Tab-separated table of C-alpha atoms and ligand atoms in Angstrom:
chain	number	residue	atom	x	y	z
A	1	MET	CA	131.288	90.858	51.079
A	2	HIS	CA	131.158	91.417	47.308
A	3	TYR	CA	128.144	92.760	45.393
A	4	HIS	CA	128.389	92.473	41.624
A	5	PHE	CA	125.967	93.937	39.084
A	6	THR	CA	125.789	93.450	35.344
A	7	THR	CA	124.405	96.981	35.013
A	8	ILE	CA	124.129	99.703	37.641
A	9	ASP	CA	123.896	103.487	37.498
A	10	SER	CA	127.123	103.870	39.478
A	11	THR	CA	128.800	101.572	42.004
A	12	ASN	CA	129.502	104.590	44.246
A	13	THR	CA	125.878	105.758	44.068
A	14	TRP	CA	124.587	102.262	44.823
A	15	ALA	CA	126.849	101.996	47.870
A	16	LYS	CA	125.761	105.425	49.140
A	17	GLN	CA	122.119	104.382	48.834
A	18	ASN	CA	122.687	100.995	50.493
A	19	VAL	CA	124.948	101.746	53.440
A	20	HIS	CA	122.832	99.398	55.564
A	21	LEU	CA	124.050	96.485	53.401
A	22	LEU	CA	127.734	97.303	53.906
A	23	SER	CA	129.799	95.272	56.316
A	24	ARG	CA	130.936	97.144	59.491
A	25	ASN	CA	134.194	95.310	60.043
A	26	GLU	CA	135.573	94.517	56.604
A	27	ILE	CA	135.748	96.125	53.181
A	28	THR	CA	132.647	95.594	51.033
A	29	LEU	CA	133.458	95.506	47.332
A	30	VAL	CA	130.855	96.701	44.833
A	31	THR	CA	131.595	96.065	41.153
A	32	ALA	CA	129.725	96.260	37.872
A	33	ASP	CA	130.207	95.177	34.265
A	34	CYS	CA	128.709	98.451	33.100
A	35	GLN	CA	127.640	101.794	34.599
A	36	THR	CA	124.864	103.872	33.065
A	37	ALA	CA	125.723	106.980	35.119
A	38	GLY	CA	129.378	106.564	36.075
A	39	ARG	CA	130.605	109.645	37.917
A	40	GLY	CA	134.025	111.269	38.054
A	41	ARG	CA	135.460	114.045	40.203
A	42	PHE	CA	134.078	117.571	39.788
A	43	LYS	CA	130.714	116.222	38.590
A	44	ARG	CA	132.254	114.826	35.409
A	45	LYS	CA	130.925	111.761	33.629
A	46	TRP	CA	132.999	108.549	33.762
A	47	GLU	CA	132.816	106.536	30.525
A	48	SER	CA	131.703	103.048	31.599
A	49	PRO	CA	131.020	100.782	28.587
A	50	PRO	CA	130.103	97.124	29.304
A	51	ASN	CA	132.648	94.363	29.944
A	52	GLN	CA	135.754	96.357	29.119
A	53	ASN	CA	136.904	98.075	32.265
A	54	ILE	CA	136.903	97.824	36.045
A	55	TYR	CA	134.263	99.833	37.906
A	56	ALA	CA	134.728	99.125	41.585
A	57	SER	CA	133.858	100.775	44.901
A	58	PHE	CA	135.588	99.817	48.142
A	59	CYS	CA	133.323	100.595	51.105
A	60	PHE	CA	134.239	100.567	54.795
A	61	PHE	CA	133.801	102.410	58.069
A	62	ILE	CA	136.417	104.515	59.846
A	63	ASP	CA	136.296	105.924	63.364
A	64	LYS	CA	136.949	109.513	64.457
A	65	ALA	CA	140.670	108.964	65.095
A	66	GLN	CA	141.138	107.524	61.591
A	67	GLN	CA	139.466	110.513	59.932
A	68	GLN	CA	142.834	112.323	59.865
A	69	TYR	CA	143.768	109.946	57.028
A	70	LEU	CA	140.630	110.493	54.949
A	71	GLY	CA	142.439	112.487	52.249
A	72	ASN	CA	145.074	109.763	52.004
A	73	ILE	CA	142.580	106.963	51.286
A	74	PRO	CA	142.208	107.762	47.544
A	75	GLN	CA	145.977	108.319	47.351
A	76	VAL	CA	146.564	104.861	48.803
A	77	LEU	CA	144.075	103.337	46.334
A	78	ALA	CA	146.016	105.056	43.534
A	79	ILE	CA	149.277	103.605	44.888
A	80	SER	CA	147.591	100.172	44.999
A	81	ALA	CA	146.604	100.539	41.334
A	82	VAL	CA	150.216	101.416	40.461
A	83	GLN	CA	151.367	98.252	42.261
A	84	VAL	CA	148.815	96.143	40.359
A	85	LEU	CA	149.924	97.660	37.063
A	86	GLU	CA	153.544	96.996	37.951
A	87	GLU	CA	152.688	93.343	38.609
A	88	LEU	CA	151.119	93.251	35.132
A	89	GLY	CA	154.249	94.745	33.593
A	90	PHE	CA	153.255	98.420	33.283
A	91	GLN	CA	155.115	101.440	34.570
A	92	SER	CA	152.639	104.023	35.766
A	93	ARG	CA	152.840	107.337	37.604
A	94	LEU	CA	150.414	109.523	39.507
A	95	LYS	CA	149.056	112.963	38.761
A	96	TRP	CA	148.342	114.620	42.123
A	97	PRO	CA	146.276	113.669	44.012
A	98	ASN	CA	145.132	110.313	42.602
A	99	ASP	CA	144.991	110.024	38.828
A	100	VAL	CA	146.885	107.000	37.550
A	101	GLN	CA	148.711	107.607	34.276
A	102	ILE	CA	150.634	105.568	31.739
A	103	SER	CA	152.667	107.581	29.206
A	104	ASN	CA	151.092	110.784	30.603
A	105	LYS	CA	147.592	109.551	29.778
A	106	LYS	CA	144.975	108.716	32.370
A	107	VAL	CA	144.349	104.993	32.835
A	108	ALA	CA	142.471	105.152	36.160
A	109	GLY	CA	140.530	107.703	38.187
A	110	ILE	CA	139.322	107.646	41.778
A	111	LEU	CA	136.281	109.192	43.435
A	112	CYS	CA	136.128	109.179	47.254
A	113	GLU	CA	132.865	109.980	49.003
A	114	THR	CA	131.688	109.747	52.604
A	115	ILE	CA	128.470	109.339	54.558
A	116	PRO	CA	128.176	110.146	58.276
A	117	ALA	CA	127.959	106.991	60.386
A	118	VAL	CA	127.710	106.217	64.088
A	119	GLU	CA	130.921	107.519	65.689
A	120	GLY	CA	132.703	107.905	62.366
A	121	LEU	CA	132.257	107.813	58.623
A	122	CYS	CA	131.327	105.356	55.925
A	123	VAL	CA	133.915	105.741	53.151
A	124	ILE	CA	133.114	104.829	49.561
A	125	VAL	CA	136.165	105.010	47.363
A	126	GLY	CA	135.504	104.117	43.743
A	127	ILE	CA	137.980	103.400	40.999
A	128	GLY	CA	137.525	103.207	37.264
A	129	LEU	CA	140.417	101.431	35.549
A	130	ASN	CA	140.488	101.328	31.758
A	131	VAL	CA	141.491	97.760	30.998
A	132	ASN	CA	140.272	96.471	27.616
A	133	MET	CA	138.926	99.742	26.219
A	134	PRO	CA	139.817	100.142	22.537
A	135	LEU	CA	141.301	103.285	21.005
A	136	ASP	CA	138.096	104.456	19.294
A	137	LEU	CA	136.168	104.490	22.600
A	138	LEU	CA	139.047	106.152	24.457
A	139	GLY	CA	138.752	108.909	21.857
A	140	LYS	CA	135.294	109.765	23.265
A	141	ILE	CA	136.910	110.905	26.516
A	142	ASP	CA	137.569	114.642	26.520
A	143	ARG	CA	141.075	114.329	28.053
A	144	PRO	CA	144.059	112.167	27.070
A	145	ALA	CA	143.170	108.645	28.210
A	146	THR	CA	144.527	105.187	27.676
A	147	SER	CA	143.895	101.553	28.615
A	148	LEU	CA	145.942	98.438	29.309
A	149	LEU	CA	144.793	97.026	25.963
A	150	VAL	CA	146.288	99.990	24.121
A	151	GLU	CA	149.482	100.163	26.201
A	152	GLY	CA	150.133	96.445	26.537
A	153	GLU	CA	149.854	93.215	24.663
A	154	GLY	CA	146.367	91.830	24.383
A	155	VAL	CA	143.307	91.536	26.546
A	156	TYR	CA	143.388	91.357	30.359
A	157	ASP	CA	141.201	89.248	32.623
A	158	LEU	CA	138.984	91.733	34.519
A	159	GLN	CA	138.394	89.354	37.431
A	160	ARG	CA	142.116	88.785	37.933
A	161	VAL	CA	142.898	92.502	37.837
A	162	THR	CA	140.036	93.225	40.268
A	163	ALA	CA	141.307	90.535	42.662
A	164	LEU	CA	144.825	92.008	42.554
A	165	LEU	CA	143.440	95.474	43.260
A	166	GLN	CA	141.407	94.152	46.177
A	167	HIS	CA	144.474	92.396	47.575
A	168	TYR	CA	146.799	95.423	47.393
A	169	PHE	CA	144.194	97.909	48.612
A	170	THR	CA	143.131	95.761	51.577
A	171	THR	CA	146.745	95.437	52.738
A	172	ASN	CA	147.581	99.097	52.115
A	173	LEU	CA	144.422	100.446	53.761
A	174	ASN	CA	145.112	98.436	56.883
A	175	CYS	CA	148.634	99.881	56.974
A	176	LEU	CA	147.352	103.460	56.450
A	177	LEU	CA	144.728	103.247	59.166
A	178	THR	CA	147.101	101.730	61.727
A	179	GLU	CA	150.460	103.389	60.902
A	180	GLY	CA	149.531	106.535	58.981
A	181	PHE	CA	150.604	107.958	55.623
A	182	LYS	CA	154.305	108.040	56.539
A	183	SER	CA	154.652	104.428	55.331
A	184	PHE	CA	153.625	105.534	51.825
A	185	LEU	CA	155.243	108.945	51.646
A	186	ASP	CA	158.490	108.027	49.857
A	187	LEU	CA	156.682	105.957	47.247
A	188	TYR	CA	153.988	108.612	46.760
A	189	ARG	CA	156.618	111.354	46.361
A	190	TYR	CA	158.420	109.198	43.807
A	191	LEU	CA	155.238	108.553	41.809
A	192	VAL	CA	154.061	112.182	41.646
A	193	SER	CA	156.070	114.551	39.430
A	194	THR	CA	156.763	117.833	41.209
A	195	ASP	CA	159.234	120.608	40.195
A	196	GLN	CA	157.146	122.045	37.400
A	197	LYS	CA	155.011	125.084	36.671
A	198	ILE	CA	151.331	124.270	37.075
A	199	ARG	CA	147.893	125.830	36.965
A	200	PHE	CA	145.875	124.600	39.892
A	201	HIS	CA	142.178	124.768	40.756
A	202	ASP	CA	141.395	124.565	44.470
A	203	ASN	CA	137.571	124.368	44.031
A	204	LEU	CA	137.384	128.171	44.505
A	205	ARG	CA	139.834	129.745	42.061
A	206	VAL	CA	142.733	129.033	39.707
A	207	TRP	CA	146.290	129.461	41.000
A	208	GLU	CA	149.491	129.573	38.971
A	209	GLY	CA	152.785	128.602	40.476
A	210	PHE	CA	155.527	126.050	40.890
A	211	PHE	CA	154.731	122.574	42.182
A	212	HIS	CA	157.261	122.752	45.004
A	213	SER	CA	156.737	119.493	46.866
A	214	ILE	CA	154.419	116.963	48.483
A	215	ASP	CA	153.875	117.706	52.163
A	216	SER	CA	154.205	114.941	54.762
A	217	ASP	CA	150.407	114.493	54.831
A	218	GLY	CA	150.228	114.093	51.028
A	219	SER	CA	149.024	117.618	50.296
A	220	LEU	CA	150.375	119.775	47.463
A	221	ASN	CA	152.779	122.644	48.191
A	222	LEU	CA	152.462	125.368	45.572
A	223	GLN	CA	155.047	128.137	45.421
A	224	LEU	CA	153.583	131.400	44.197
A	225	ASP	CA	155.565	134.058	42.269
A	226	SER	CA	155.828	136.010	45.522
A	227	GLY	CA	157.809	133.094	46.996
A	228	GLU	CA	155.017	132.196	49.420
A	229	ILE	CA	154.252	128.458	49.645
A	230	ARG	CA	150.575	127.520	49.897
A	231	ARG	CA	149.444	124.076	50.948
A	232	PHE	CA	146.397	122.468	49.305
A	233	ILE	CA	144.701	119.338	50.551
A	234	SER	CA	142.340	119.041	47.598
A	235	GLY	CA	141.935	120.372	44.092
A	236	GLU	CA	143.128	119.587	40.608
A	237	ILE	CA	146.156	120.344	38.466
A	238	LEU	CA	144.735	121.745	35.230
A	239	PRO	CA	145.823	120.289	31.882
B	1	BTN	C1	137.830	110.713	38.235
B	1	BTN	O1	138.985	110.572	37.865
B	1	BTN	O2	137.181	111.722	37.919
B	1	BTN	C2	137.197	109.666	39.113
B	1	BTN	C3	136.570	108.552	38.345
B	1	BTN	C4	135.962	107.482	39.233
B	1	BTN	C5	135.196	106.441	38.472
B	1	BTN	C6	134.756	105.289	39.330
B	1	BTN	S1	134.083	103.942	38.404
B	1	BTN	C7	133.526	103.186	39.888
B	1	BTN	C8	132.973	104.309	40.743
B	1	BTN	N1	131.597	104.593	40.369
B	1	BTN	C9	131.482	105.804	39.846
B	1	BTN	O3	130.410	106.289	39.430
B	1	BTN	N2	132.634	106.441	39.836
B	1	BTN	C10	133.701	105.612	40.374
């Protein structure tokens, strides 16, 4: 099932408000040409001008046993975006947990939300991928950001890029939910740069330390000055 809107407040918000329209046994894709209230992580705004970028939400249901992989779902969508970009000729990397970057600038962001459902959860994982966004509009974003237009050669077909993303994510999600995150661990560890001093916000306070490693479940291991290693399953590395 695919719902497409020319204008919507936010594809994630629409999906959350219309769970009854989402398919129970396959991924429902919700896309829009433009979002009037695109949302990012930590209540930030997501710049969503018309007909330039991909605004897409992948919506599906998981059962109780699959909930152990919830935190890995946005990581696997980020890996899928990296694979799409590679197919288009771009080398990209990840900033933990799921920002996609080209040349250290953000090209895609992911927002994963859930709604309780019968014997499980409805997962709505949205991605904004800057495709044909020109430099002057990227300048409106308060953090270093880029697009395929700026990094590559010419304009990209949004429908083709969306179809590639749908293909990779569908395959990867199936693998995650049946085999677990171990299938992605080597690739994820390769794509995320560790071994550096970072400032980290865990939704409660700011930590300073050394990004020691990625744990086997995809979480971040931060080594404090005391030598202690703390594991974080969510949060943000500060700029
Ligand atoms: C972030 O990096 O802060 C996450 C950005 C997520 C943006 C996408 S665009 C499609 C979906 N709808 C939204 O309102 N947000 C996500």
